[in-house]
CSV table of C-alpha atoms in Angstrom, one decimal:
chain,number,residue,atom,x,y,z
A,240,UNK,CA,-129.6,35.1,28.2
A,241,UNK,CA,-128.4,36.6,31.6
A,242,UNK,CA,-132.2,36.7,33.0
A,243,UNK,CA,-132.1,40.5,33.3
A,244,UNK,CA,-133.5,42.1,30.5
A,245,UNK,CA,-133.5,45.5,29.3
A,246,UNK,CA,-135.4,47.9,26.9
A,247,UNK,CA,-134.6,49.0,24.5
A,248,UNK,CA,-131.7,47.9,23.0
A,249,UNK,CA,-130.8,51.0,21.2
A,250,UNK,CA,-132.4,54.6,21.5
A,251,UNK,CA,-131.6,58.0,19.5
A,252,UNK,CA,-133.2,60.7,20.8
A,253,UNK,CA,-132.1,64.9,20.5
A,254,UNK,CA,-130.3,67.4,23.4
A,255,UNK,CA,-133.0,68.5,25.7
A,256,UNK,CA,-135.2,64.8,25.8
A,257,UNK,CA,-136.4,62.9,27.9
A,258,UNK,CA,-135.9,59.2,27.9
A,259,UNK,CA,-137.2,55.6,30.1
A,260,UNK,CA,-134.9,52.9,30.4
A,261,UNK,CA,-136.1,49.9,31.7
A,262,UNK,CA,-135.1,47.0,33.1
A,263,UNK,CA,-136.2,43.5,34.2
A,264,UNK,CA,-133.9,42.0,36.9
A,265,UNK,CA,-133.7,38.0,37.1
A,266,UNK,CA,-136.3,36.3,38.6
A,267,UNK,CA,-136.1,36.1,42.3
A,268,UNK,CA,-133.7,39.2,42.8
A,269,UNK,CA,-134.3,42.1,44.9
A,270,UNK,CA,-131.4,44.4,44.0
A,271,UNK,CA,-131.1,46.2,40.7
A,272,UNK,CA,-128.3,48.5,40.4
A,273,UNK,CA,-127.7,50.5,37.1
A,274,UNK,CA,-124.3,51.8,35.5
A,275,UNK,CA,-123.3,54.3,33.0
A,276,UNK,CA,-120.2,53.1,30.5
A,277,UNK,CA,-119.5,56.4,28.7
A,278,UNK,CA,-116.3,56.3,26.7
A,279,UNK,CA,-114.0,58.1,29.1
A,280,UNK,CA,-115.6,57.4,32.3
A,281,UNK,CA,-115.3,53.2,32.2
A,282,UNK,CA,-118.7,51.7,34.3
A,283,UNK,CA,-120.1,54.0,36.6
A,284,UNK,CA,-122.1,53.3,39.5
A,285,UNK,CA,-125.7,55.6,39.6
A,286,UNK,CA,-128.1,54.1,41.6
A,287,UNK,CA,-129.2,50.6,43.2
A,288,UNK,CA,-132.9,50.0,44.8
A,289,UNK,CA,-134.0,46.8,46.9
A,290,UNK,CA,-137.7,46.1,47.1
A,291,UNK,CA,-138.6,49.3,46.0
A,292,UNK,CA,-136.4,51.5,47.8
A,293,UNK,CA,-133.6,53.3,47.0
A,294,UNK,CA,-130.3,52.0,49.2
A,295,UNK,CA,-127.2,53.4,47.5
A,296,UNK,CA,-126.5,56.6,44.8
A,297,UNK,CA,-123.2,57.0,43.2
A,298,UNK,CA,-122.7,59.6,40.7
A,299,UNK,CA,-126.0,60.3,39.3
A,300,UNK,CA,-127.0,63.5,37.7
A,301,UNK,CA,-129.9,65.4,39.0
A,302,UNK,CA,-131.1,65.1,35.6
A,303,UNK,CA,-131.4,61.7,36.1
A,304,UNK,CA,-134.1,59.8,38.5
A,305,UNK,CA,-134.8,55.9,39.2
A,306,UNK,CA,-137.1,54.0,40.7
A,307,UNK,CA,-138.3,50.3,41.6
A,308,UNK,CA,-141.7,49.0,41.1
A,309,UNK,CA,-143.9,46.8,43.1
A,310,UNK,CA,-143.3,43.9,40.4
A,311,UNK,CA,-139.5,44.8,41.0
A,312,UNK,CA,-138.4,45.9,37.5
A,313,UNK,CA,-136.6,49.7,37.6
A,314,UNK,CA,-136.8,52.4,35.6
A,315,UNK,CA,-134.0,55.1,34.8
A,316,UNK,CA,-135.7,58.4,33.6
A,317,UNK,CA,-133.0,60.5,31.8
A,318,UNK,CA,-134.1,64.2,31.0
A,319,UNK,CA,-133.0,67.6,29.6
A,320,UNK,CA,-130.7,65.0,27.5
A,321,UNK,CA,-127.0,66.2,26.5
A,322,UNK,CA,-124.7,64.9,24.5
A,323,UNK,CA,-122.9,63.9,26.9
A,324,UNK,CA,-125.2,61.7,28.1
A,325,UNK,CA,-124.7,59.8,25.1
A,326,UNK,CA,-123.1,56.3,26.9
A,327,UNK,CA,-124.3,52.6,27.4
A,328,UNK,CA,-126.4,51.8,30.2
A,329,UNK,CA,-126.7,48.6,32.2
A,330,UNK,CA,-128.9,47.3,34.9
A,331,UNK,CA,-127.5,44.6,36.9
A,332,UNK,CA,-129.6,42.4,39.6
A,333,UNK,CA,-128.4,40.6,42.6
A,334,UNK,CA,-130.2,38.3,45.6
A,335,UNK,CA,-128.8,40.4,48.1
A,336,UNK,CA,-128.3,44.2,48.6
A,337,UNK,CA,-124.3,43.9,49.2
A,338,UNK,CA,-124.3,41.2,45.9
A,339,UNK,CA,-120.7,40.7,47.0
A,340,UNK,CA,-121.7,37.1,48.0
A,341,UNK,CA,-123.6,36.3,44.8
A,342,UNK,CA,-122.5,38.4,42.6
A,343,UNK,CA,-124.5,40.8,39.6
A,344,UNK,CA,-126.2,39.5,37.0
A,345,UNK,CA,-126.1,42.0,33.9
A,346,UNK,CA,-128.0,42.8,31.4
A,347,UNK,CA,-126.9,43.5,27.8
A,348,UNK,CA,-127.7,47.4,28.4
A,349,UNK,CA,-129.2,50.5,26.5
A,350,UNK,CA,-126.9,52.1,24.0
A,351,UNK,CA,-128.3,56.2,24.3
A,352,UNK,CA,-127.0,58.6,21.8
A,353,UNK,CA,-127.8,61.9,22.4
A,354,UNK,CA,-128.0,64.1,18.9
B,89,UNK,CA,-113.1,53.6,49.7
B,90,UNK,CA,-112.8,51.0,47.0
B,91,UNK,CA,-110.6,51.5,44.4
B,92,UNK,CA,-109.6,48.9,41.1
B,93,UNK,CA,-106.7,50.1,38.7
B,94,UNK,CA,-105.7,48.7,35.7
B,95,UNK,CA,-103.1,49.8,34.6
B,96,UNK,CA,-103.0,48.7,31.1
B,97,UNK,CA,-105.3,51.1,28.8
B,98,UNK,CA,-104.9,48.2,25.6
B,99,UNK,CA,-102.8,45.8,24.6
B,100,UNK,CA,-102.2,44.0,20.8
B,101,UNK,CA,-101.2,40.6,20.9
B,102,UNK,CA,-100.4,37.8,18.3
B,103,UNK,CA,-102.8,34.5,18.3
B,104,UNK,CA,-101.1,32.0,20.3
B,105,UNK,CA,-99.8,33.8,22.5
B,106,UNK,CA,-99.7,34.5,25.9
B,107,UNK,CA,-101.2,37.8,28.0
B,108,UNK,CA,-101.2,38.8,31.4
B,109,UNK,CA,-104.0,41.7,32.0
B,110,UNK,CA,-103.1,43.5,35.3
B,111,UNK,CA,-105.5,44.6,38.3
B,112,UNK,CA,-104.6,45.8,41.5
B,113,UNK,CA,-107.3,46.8,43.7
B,114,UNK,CA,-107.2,49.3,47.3
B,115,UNK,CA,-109.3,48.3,49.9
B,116,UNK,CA,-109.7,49.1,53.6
B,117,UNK,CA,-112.1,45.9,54.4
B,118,UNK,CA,-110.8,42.8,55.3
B,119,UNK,CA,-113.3,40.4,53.4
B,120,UNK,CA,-114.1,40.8,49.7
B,121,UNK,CA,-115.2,39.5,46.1
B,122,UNK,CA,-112.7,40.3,43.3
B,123,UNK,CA,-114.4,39.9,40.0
B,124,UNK,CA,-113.3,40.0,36.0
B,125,UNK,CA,-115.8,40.5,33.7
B,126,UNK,CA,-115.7,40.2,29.9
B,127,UNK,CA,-117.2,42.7,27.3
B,128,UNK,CA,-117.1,41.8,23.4
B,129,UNK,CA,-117.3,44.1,20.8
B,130,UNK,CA,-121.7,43.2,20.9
B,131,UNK,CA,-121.4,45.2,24.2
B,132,UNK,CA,-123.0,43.1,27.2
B,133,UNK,CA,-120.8,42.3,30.1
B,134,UNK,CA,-120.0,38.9,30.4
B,135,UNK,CA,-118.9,37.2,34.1
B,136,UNK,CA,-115.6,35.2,33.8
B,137,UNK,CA,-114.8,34.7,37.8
B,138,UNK,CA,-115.5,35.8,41.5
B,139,UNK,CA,-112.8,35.5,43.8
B,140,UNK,CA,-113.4,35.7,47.8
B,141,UNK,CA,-110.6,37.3,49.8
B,142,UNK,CA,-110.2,34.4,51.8
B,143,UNK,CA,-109.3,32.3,49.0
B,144,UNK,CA,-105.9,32.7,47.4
B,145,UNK,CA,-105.6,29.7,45.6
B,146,UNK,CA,-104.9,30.3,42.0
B,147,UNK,CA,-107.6,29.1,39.3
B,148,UNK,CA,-107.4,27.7,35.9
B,149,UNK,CA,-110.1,27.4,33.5
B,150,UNK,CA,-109.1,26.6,30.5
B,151,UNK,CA,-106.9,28.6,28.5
B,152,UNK,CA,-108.0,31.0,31.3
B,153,UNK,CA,-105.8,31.6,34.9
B,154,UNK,CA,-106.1,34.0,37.6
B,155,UNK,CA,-103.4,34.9,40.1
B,156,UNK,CA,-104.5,36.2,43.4
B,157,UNK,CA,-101.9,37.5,45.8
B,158,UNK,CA,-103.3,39.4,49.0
B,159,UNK,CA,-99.4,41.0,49.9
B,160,UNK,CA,-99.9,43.0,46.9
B,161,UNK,CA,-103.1,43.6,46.5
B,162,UNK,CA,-103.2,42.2,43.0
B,163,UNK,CA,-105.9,39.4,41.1
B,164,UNK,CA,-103.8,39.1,37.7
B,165,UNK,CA,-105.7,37.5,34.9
B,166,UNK,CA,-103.6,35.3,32.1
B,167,UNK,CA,-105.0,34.1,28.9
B,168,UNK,CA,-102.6,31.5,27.2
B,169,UNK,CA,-103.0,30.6,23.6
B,170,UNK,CA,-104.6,33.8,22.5
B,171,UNK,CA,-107.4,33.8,20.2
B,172,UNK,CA,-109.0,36.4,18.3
B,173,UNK,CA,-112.4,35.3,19.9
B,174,UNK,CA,-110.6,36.8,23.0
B,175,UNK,CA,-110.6,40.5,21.7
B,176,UNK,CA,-112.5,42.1,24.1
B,177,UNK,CA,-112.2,44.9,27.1
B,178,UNK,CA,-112.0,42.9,30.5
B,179,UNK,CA,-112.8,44.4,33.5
B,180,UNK,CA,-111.8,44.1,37.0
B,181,UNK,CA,-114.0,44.9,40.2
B,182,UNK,CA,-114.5,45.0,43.5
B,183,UNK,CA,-116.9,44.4,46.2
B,184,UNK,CA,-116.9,44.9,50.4
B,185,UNK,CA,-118.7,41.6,51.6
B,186,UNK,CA,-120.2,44.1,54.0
B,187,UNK,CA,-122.1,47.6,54.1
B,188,UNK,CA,-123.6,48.6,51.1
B,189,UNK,CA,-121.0,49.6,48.6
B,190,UNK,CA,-121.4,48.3,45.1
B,191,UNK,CA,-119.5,47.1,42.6
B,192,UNK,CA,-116.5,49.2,41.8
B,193,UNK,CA,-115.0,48.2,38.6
B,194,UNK,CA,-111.7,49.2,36.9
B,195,UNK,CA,-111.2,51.3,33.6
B,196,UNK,CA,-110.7,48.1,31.9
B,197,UNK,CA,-108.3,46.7,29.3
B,198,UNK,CA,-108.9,46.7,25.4
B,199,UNK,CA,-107.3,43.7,24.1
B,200,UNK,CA,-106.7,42.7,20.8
B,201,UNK,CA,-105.8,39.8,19.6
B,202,UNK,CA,-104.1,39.5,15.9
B,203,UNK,CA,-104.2,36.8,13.8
């Protein structure tokens, strides 16, 4: 067990959805970042938050929103769902908002399919 | 900007032996983490090693061994005495030790090992 959890494991859900992904980082981290892995694309960065705000956005959809709670867990709201967006979906937490000198913490991700 | 390549899409190797997965990285900062990750078939990402710029000593752990040479920009990782436990995708990535860029990881390599 990493320490960051995330719900749920698995979801199937049809085009045009809308969908929560949660996440728990590990006690004591600020940072939660969260990455796509769709077959073709390898791990892509979407968004990070520390402390509640929002500090870095990669490729992420407009489609796609995030956001970081008072209690520090994140949510990634997916919507108008495509099949494309089927992928796996990690959240990762770290101490600090580089993470370069402690490194991520993972989570074992949400597998989305998209039907 | 950060860049990770690995060159090597998948590989097939017998048990016992020896493999060299390859990861050469572009970066324009000075001071960095280098990172391999480990993702079974179950999915979750699973840390193997960080790295720090300034530190080009090779490691061993294990059947485990990573080769870090600055000139060319490479952090090789060797697996002696394959296993099939060791079929997995391993990932390399990357991370500034400044500013806020995260994680940049490569497309990863698929290896499989045969008994």
């Amino acid at each position: 067990d990493s320490g960051v959890t995330q719900t749920p494991k698995h979801l199937i859900t049809a085009t045009g959805q809308r969908v929560t992904l949660r996440c728990s980082p590990r006690s004591g981290d600020l940072s939660v970042y969260w990455y796509q892995q769709s077959l073709d694309q390898g791990l892509q960065f979407l968004i990070q938050y520390y402390n509640g705000e929002e500090r870095a956005k990669g490729n992420i959809l407009e489609r796609f929103s995030a956001q970081q709670f008072p209690d520090l867990h994140s949510e990634l709201n997916l919507s108008s769902l495509e099949l494309g967006d089927s992928a796996l979906y990690f959240c990762a937490s770290s101490v600090a908002t580089r993470g370069g000198n402690y490194g991520y913490t993972f989570g074992s991700g949400t597998r989305l399919t998209v039907v | 900007a950060q860049k990770v390549t690995q060159a090597q899409t998948e590989i097939s190797v017998v048990e016992k032996e020896d493999v060299t997965l390859d990861c050469v990285y572009e970066t324009r900062d000075t001071t960095y983490y280098l990172f391999w990750y480990k993702q079974p078939p179950s999915g979750e990402l699973v840390f193997l090693i960080r790295r720090n710029s300034f530190d080009e000593q090779n490691e061993i752990s294990g059947r485990y061994s990573w080769n870090f040479q600055k000139s060319t920009s490479s952090f090789n990782f060797t697996i002696t005495a394959s296993q099939v436990v060791d079929s997995a995708v391993y990932f390399c990535a990357l991370i500034p030790s400044s500013g806020n860029t995260p994680l940049v990881f490569g497309k990863g390599t698929r290896l499989s090992v045969i008994a």
